[in-house]
PDB file of C-alpha atoms in Angstrom:
ATOM      1  CA  ASP A   1      49.465   3.103 -38.684  1.00 54.00           C
ATOM      2  CA  SER A   2      47.859   2.185 -35.537  1.00 62.00           C
ATOM      3  CA  ALA A   3      49.059  -0.416 -33.219  1.00 60.00           C
ATOM      4  CA  PRO A   4      46.702  -3.684 -32.245  1.00 62.00           C
ATOM      5  CA  PRO A   5      45.399  -3.099 -28.378  1.00 61.00           C
ATOM      6  CA  ASP A   6      47.400  -4.099 -25.810  1.00 62.00           C
ATOM      7  CA  PRO A   7      45.443  -6.857 -24.038  1.00 63.00           C
ATOM      8  CA  ASN A   8      47.849  -6.696 -21.037  1.00 68.00           C
ATOM      9  CA  GLY A   9      46.832  -2.947 -20.730  1.00 68.00           C
ATOM     10  CA  VAL A  10      43.440  -3.408 -21.157  1.00 68.00           C
ATOM     11  CA  LYS A  11      43.446  -5.928 -18.413  1.00 72.00           C
ATOM     12  CA  LYS A  12      46.000  -4.107 -16.453  1.00 71.00           C
ATOM     13  CA  ALA A  13      43.369  -1.189 -16.326  1.00 67.00           C
ATOM     14  CA  HIS A  14      40.245  -3.070 -15.200  1.00 67.00           C
ATOM     15  CA  THR A  15      42.046  -4.742 -12.257  1.00 68.00           C
ATOM     16  CA  GLN A  16      42.704  -1.415 -11.283  1.00 67.00           C
ATOM     17  CA  HIS A  17      39.498  -0.364 -11.192  1.00 63.00           C
ATOM     18  CA  LEU A  18      38.360  -3.163  -9.456  1.00 65.00           C
ATOM     19  CA  GLN A  19      41.076  -2.369  -7.030  1.00 66.00           C
ATOM     20  CA  GLN A  20      39.851   1.369  -6.760  1.00 66.00           C
ATOM     21  CA  SER A  21      36.131  -0.268  -6.622  1.00 62.00           C
ATOM     22  CA  LYS A  22      36.594  -2.466  -3.843  1.00 63.00           C
ATOM     23  CA  MET A  23      39.032   0.394  -1.780  1.00 61.00           C
ATOM     24  CA  ALA A  24      35.802   2.749  -1.985  1.00 58.00           C
ATOM     25  CA  ARG A  25      33.477  -0.095  -0.827  1.00 61.00           C
ATOM     26  CA  ILE A  26      35.954  -0.630   2.256  1.00 59.00           C
ATOM     27  CA  LEU A  27      36.473   3.156   2.924  1.00 52.00           C
ATOM     28  CA  LEU A  28      32.692   4.068   3.055  1.00 56.00           C
ATOM     29  CA  ALA A  29      31.905   0.548   5.385  1.00 57.00           C
ATOM     30  CA  LEU A  30      34.955   2.113   7.527  1.00 54.00           C
ATOM     31  CA  ILE A  31      32.784   5.403   7.543  1.00 55.00           C
ATOM     32  CA  ALA A  32      29.546   4.006   8.560  1.00 54.00           C
ATOM     33  CA  SER A  33      31.231   1.697  11.449  1.00 52.00           C
ATOM     34  CA  ALA A  34      33.108   5.321  12.875  1.00 49.00           C
ATOM     35  CA  SER A  35      29.452   6.462  12.881  1.00 47.00           C
ATOM     36  CA  ALA A  36      28.029   4.192  14.427  1.00 47.00           C
ATOM     37  CA  LEU A  37      30.383   4.142  17.037  1.00 47.00           C
ATOM     38  CA  THR A  38      29.859   7.613  17.811  1.00 49.00           C
ATOM     39  CA  ALA A  39      25.896   7.519  18.034  1.00 47.00           C
ATOM     40  CA  PRO A  40      24.589   7.044  21.257  1.00 52.00           C
ATOM     41  CA  LYS A  41      23.887   3.488  22.640  1.00 51.00           C
ATOM     42  CA  ASN A  42      20.100   4.242  22.978  1.00 52.00           C
ATOM     43  CA  ALA A  43      19.712   5.942  19.242  1.00 49.00           C
ATOM     44  CA  ALA A  44      17.720   2.936  18.062  1.00 51.00           C
ATOM     45  CA  VAL A  45      15.567   2.481  20.678  1.00 48.00           C
ATOM     46  CA  LYS A  46      14.762   6.288  20.562  1.00 49.00           C
ATOM     47  CA  ALA A  47      14.097   6.199  16.553  1.00 51.00           C
ATOM     48  CA  LEU A  48      11.294   3.753  17.365  1.00 52.00           C
ATOM     49  CA  VAL A  49      10.001   5.660  19.946  1.00 52.00           C
ATOM     50  CA  VAL A  50       6.841   7.794  18.421  1.00 51.00           C
ATOM     51  CA  PRO A  51       6.377  10.546  20.670  1.00 53.00           C
ATOM     52  CA  ARG A  52       3.018  11.392  19.644  1.00 52.00           C
ATOM     53  CA  GLY A  53       1.773   8.343  21.989  1.00 52.00           C
ATOM     54  CA  GLY A  54       0.572   5.741  19.035  1.00 56.00           C
ATOM     55  CA  GLY A  55       2.018   2.927  17.120  1.00 71.00           C
ATOM     56  CA  LEU A  56       4.539   2.749  14.135  1.00 90.00           C
ATOM     57  CA  VAL A  57       2.303   4.636  11.917  1.00 93.00           C
ATOM     58  CA  ASP A  58       0.400   7.609  12.800  1.00 95.00           C
ATOM     59  CA  PRO A  59      -2.974   6.838  13.582  1.00 95.00           C
ATOM     60  CA  GLU A  60      -4.176  10.493  12.228  1.00 95.00           C
ATOM     61  CA  VAL A  61      -2.518  10.046   9.433  1.00 95.00           C
ATOM     62  CA  TYR A  62      -4.076   6.227   8.795  1.00 96.00           C
ATOM     63  CA  THR A  63      -7.762   7.877   9.303  1.00 97.00           C
ATOM     64  CA  LYS A  64      -6.974  10.533   6.585  1.00 97.00           C
ATOM     65  CA  VAL A  65      -5.340   7.774   4.550  1.00 97.00           C
ATOM     66  CA  THR A  66      -8.510   5.531   5.002  1.00 97.00           C
ATOM     67  CA  ALA A  67     -10.855   8.538   4.227  1.00 97.00           C
ATOM     68  CA  GLY A  68      -8.766   8.989   1.034  1.00 97.00           C
ATOM     69  CA  VAL A  69      -9.350   5.404   0.012  1.00 97.00           C
ATOM     70  CA  TYR A  70     -13.285   5.241   0.737  1.00 98.00           C
ATOM     71  CA  GLY A  71     -13.692   8.856  -0.530  1.00 97.00           C
ATOM     72  CA  LEU A  72     -12.063   7.703  -4.281  1.00 96.00           C
ATOM     73  CA  TYR A  73     -14.448   4.407  -3.911  1.00 95.00           C
ATOM     74  CA  ALA A  74     -17.640   6.914  -3.269  1.00 96.00           C
ATOM     75  CA  ALA A  75     -17.095   9.512  -5.931  1.00 96.00           C
ATOM     76  CA  GLN A  76     -16.549   5.977  -8.250  1.00 95.00           C
ATOM     77  CA  PHE A  77     -19.918   4.667  -7.355  1.00 95.00           C
ATOM     78  CA  LEU A  78     -21.615   7.910  -7.135  1.00 95.00           C
ATOM     79  CA  LEU A  79     -20.190   8.989 -11.086  1.00 95.00           C
ATOM     80  CA  THR A  80     -19.440   5.487 -12.496  1.00 94.00           C
ATOM     81  CA  PRO A  81     -21.452   3.043 -10.879  1.00 92.00           C
ATOM     82  CA  GLU A  82     -20.916   0.610 -13.936  1.00 92.00           C
ATOM     83  CA  LYS A  83     -16.629   0.902 -13.650  1.00 89.00           C
ATOM     84  CA  LEU A  84     -16.604  -1.076 -10.234  1.00 85.00           C
ATOM     85  CA  SER A  85     -18.565  -3.988 -11.954  1.00 87.00           C
ATOM     86  CA  ASN A  86     -17.121  -4.143 -15.767  1.00 91.00           C
ATOM     87  CA  ASP A  87     -13.542  -3.847 -14.139  1.00 91.00           C
ATOM     88  CA  HIS A  88     -13.634  -6.581 -11.449  1.00 91.00           C
ATOM     89  CA  PHE A  89     -16.504  -8.921 -12.193  1.00 92.00           C
ATOM     90  CA  ASP A  90     -17.366 -11.309 -14.831  1.00 92.00           C
ATOM     91  CA  GLU A  91     -21.003 -10.232 -14.258  1.00 89.00           C
ATOM     92  CA  LYS A  92     -23.621  -8.274 -16.049  1.00 90.00           C
ATOM     93  CA  THR A  93     -24.312  -4.446 -15.168  1.00 91.00           C
ATOM     94  CA  THR A  94     -27.880  -4.081 -14.608  1.00 93.00           C
ATOM     95  CA  ALA A  95     -30.302  -1.438 -13.716  1.00 94.00           C
ATOM     96  CA  LEU A  96     -30.702  -2.786 -10.182  1.00 95.00           C
ATOM     97  CA  SER A  97     -26.741  -2.574  -9.447  1.00 92.00           C
ATOM     98  CA  THR A  98     -26.346   0.882 -11.291  1.00 94.00           C
ATOM     99  CA  PHE A  99     -29.067   2.137  -8.565  1.00 95.00           C
ATOM    100  CA  LEU A 100     -27.419   0.565  -5.422  1.00 94.00           C
ATOM    101  CA  SER A 101     -24.212   1.833  -6.646  1.00 94.00           C
ATOM    102  CA  ARG A 102     -24.880   5.328  -6.551  1.00 94.00           C
ATOM    103  CA  GLY A 103     -26.451   5.034  -3.448  1.00 95.00           C
ATOM    104  CA  SER A 104     -23.606   3.188  -2.026  1.00 95.00           C
ATOM    105  CA  GLY A 105     -21.697   6.429  -3.221  1.00 96.00           C
ATOM    106  CA  LEU A 106     -23.622   8.156  -0.850  1.00 96.00           C
ATOM    107  CA  ALA A 107     -23.439   6.197   2.323  1.00 96.00           C
ATOM    108  CA  TRP A 108     -19.102   6.196   1.804  1.00 97.00           C
ATOM    109  CA  GLY A 109     -19.502   9.727   1.145  1.00 97.00           C
ATOM    110  CA  ALA A 110     -21.276   9.890   4.538  1.00 97.00           C
ATOM    111  CA  VAL A 111     -18.346   7.771   5.777  1.00 97.00           C
ATOM    112  CA  VAL A 112     -15.609   9.467   4.790  1.00 97.00           C
ATOM    113  CA  TYR A 113     -16.885  12.651   6.310  1.00 97.00           C
ATOM    114  CA  GLY A 114     -17.233  10.962   9.500  1.00 97.00           C
ATOM    115  CA  LEU A 115     -13.493   9.831   9.522  1.00 97.00           C
ATOM    116  CA  TRP A 116     -12.634  13.011   8.156  1.00 95.00           C
ATOM    117  CA  CYS A 117     -14.659  15.170  10.706  1.00 96.00           C
ATOM    118  CA  LEU A 118     -15.450  13.161  13.591  1.00 95.00           C
ATOM    119  CA  SER A 119     -12.424  12.014  15.075  1.00 93.00           C
ATOM    120  CA  PRO A 120     -12.985   8.138  15.355  1.00 97.00           C
ATOM    121  CA  LYS A 121     -11.167   5.797  17.357  1.00 96.00           C
ATOM    122  CA  ILE A 122      -7.903   4.237  15.949  1.00 96.00           C
ATOM    123  CA  GLU A 123      -9.680   0.366  16.769  1.00 96.00           C
ATOM    124  CA  ALA A 124     -13.165   1.536  15.304  1.00 97.00           C
ATOM    125  CA  VAL A 125     -11.319   2.678  11.414  1.00 97.00           C
ATOM    126  CA  VAL A 126      -8.916  -0.833  11.773  1.00 97.00           C
ATOM    127  CA  ALA A 127     -12.241  -2.590  12.267  1.00 97.00           C
ATOM    128  CA  LEU A 128     -14.120  -0.719   9.490  1.00 97.00           C
ATOM    129  CA  ASN A 129     -11.397  -1.586   7.181  1.00 97.00           C
ATOM    130  CA  ALA A 130     -11.223  -5.547   8.504  1.00 97.00           C
ATOM    131  CA  LEU A 131     -15.250  -5.624   7.937  1.00 97.00           C
ATOM    132  CA  CYS A 132     -14.952  -3.858   4.468  1.00 96.00           C
ATOM    133  CA  GLY A 133     -12.311  -6.233   3.450  1.00 96.00           C
ATOM    134  CA  LEU A 134     -14.547  -9.208   4.582  1.00 96.00           C
ATOM    135  CA  LEU A 135     -17.409  -8.029   2.980  1.00 95.00           C
ATOM    136  CA  TYR A 136     -15.993  -6.885  -0.389  1.00 95.00           C
ATOM    137  CA  PRO A 137     -12.654  -8.437  -1.951  1.00 95.00           C
ATOM    138  CA  TRP A 138     -12.070 -11.452  -0.148  1.00 96.00           C
ATOM    139  CA  ASN A 139     -15.392 -12.264   0.321  1.00 95.00           C
ATOM    140  CA  ALA A 140     -15.387 -11.849  -3.689  1.00 94.00           C
ATOM    141  CA  LYS A 141     -12.016 -13.513  -3.290  1.00 95.00           C
ATOM    142  CA  PHE A 142     -13.060 -16.332  -1.245  1.00 95.00           C
ATOM    143  CA  GLY A 143     -17.114 -16.908  -2.066  1.00 93.00           C
ATOM    144  CA  LEU A 144     -17.940 -16.629   1.844  1.00 93.00           C
ATOM    145  CA  LEU A 145     -21.168 -14.990   1.385  1.00 94.00           C
ATOM    146  CA  THR A 146     -21.575 -15.073  -2.161  1.00 91.00           C
ATOM    147  CA  ASP A 147     -20.836 -16.670  -5.200  1.00 91.00           C
ATOM    148  CA  ILE A 148     -19.211 -14.352  -7.921  1.00 91.00           C
ATOM    149  CA  LYS A 149     -16.875 -14.306 -10.741  1.00 93.00           C
ATOM    150  CA  VAL A 150     -13.781 -11.888 -10.109  1.00 93.00           C
ATOM    151  CA  LYS A 151     -11.625 -10.450 -12.708  1.00 94.00           C
ATOM    152  CA  TYR A 152      -8.031 -10.520 -12.514  1.00 93.00           C
ATOM    153  CA  PRO A 153      -5.475  -9.053 -12.480  1.00 93.00           C
ATOM    154  CA  MET A 154      -7.916  -5.667 -11.509  1.00 92.00           C
ATOM    155  CA  HIS A 155      -9.319  -7.281  -8.761  1.00 93.00           C
ATOM    156  CA  TYR A 156      -5.986  -8.236  -7.303  1.00 95.00           C
ATOM    157  CA  PHE A 157      -5.845  -4.191  -6.301  1.00 95.00           C
ATOM    158  CA  PRO A 158      -8.599  -4.081  -3.658  1.00 96.00           C
ATOM    159  CA  GLU A 159      -7.466  -7.472  -1.959  1.00 96.00           C
ATOM    160  CA  VAL A 160      -4.325  -6.125  -1.452  1.00 96.00           C
ATOM    161  CA  LEU A 161      -5.221  -2.774  -0.833  1.00 97.00           C
ATOM    162  CA  PHE A 162      -7.786  -4.048   2.333  1.00 97.00           C
ATOM    163  CA  ALA A 163      -4.700  -5.767   3.890  1.00 96.00           C
ATOM    164  CA  GLY A 164      -2.513  -3.099   3.549  1.00 96.00           C
ATOM    165  CA  LEU A 165      -4.858  -1.023   5.236  1.00 97.00           C
ATOM    166  CA  VAL A 166      -5.856  -3.584   7.978  1.00 97.00           C
ATOM    167  CA  GLY A 167      -1.837  -3.897   8.681  1.00 95.00           C
ATOM    168  CA  ALA A 168      -1.451  -0.315   8.712  1.00 96.00           C
ATOM    169  CA  GLY A 169      -3.781  -0.098  11.314  1.00 96.00           C
ATOM    170  CA  ILE A 170      -2.602  -2.461  13.211  1.00 95.00           C
ATOM    171  CA  MET A 171       0.530  -0.740  13.870  1.00 94.00           C
ATOM    172  CA  ALA A 172      -0.743   2.547  14.181  1.00 94.00           C
ATOM    173  CA  MET A 173      -2.685   0.970  17.349  1.00 91.00           C
ATOM    174  CA  ASN A 174      -0.792   1.169  20.838  1.00 73.00           C
TER     175      ASN A 174
END
């Protein structure tokens, strides 16, 4: 016959496991503290110094990311002009809106080319993102210049995207 489990044995094993876990955390904290003591005193400051001369975000990478964002928008405007309207707005798509979307796709493609090939100043790229955020997603959200019915949750994406682009751009400036 099998004997009933020993409740004191289970409790003892659990207590032992907790003590070992606590000991492991203490040991890890000691190792981390010891390595911090051997690091140069200005290591934290050196980690923040960006040798390329920019801010916390590399301006060139920021510009390329911006070009990528606008490239995706350009492709969407050109290839699926109704999708943007249908996904983000409770408004009817018309032949005129489709026509204007396709033309906008070409214009945004030219912006991508300029961002990629002309090496614009970082301040100009940040201004572009701030103005686009103001004229497009934030205008639609707050009705700054127009009254349009926005669909959520889909429209949160460009609102947050442009806020992130502007924030990262500020970090890319000296």
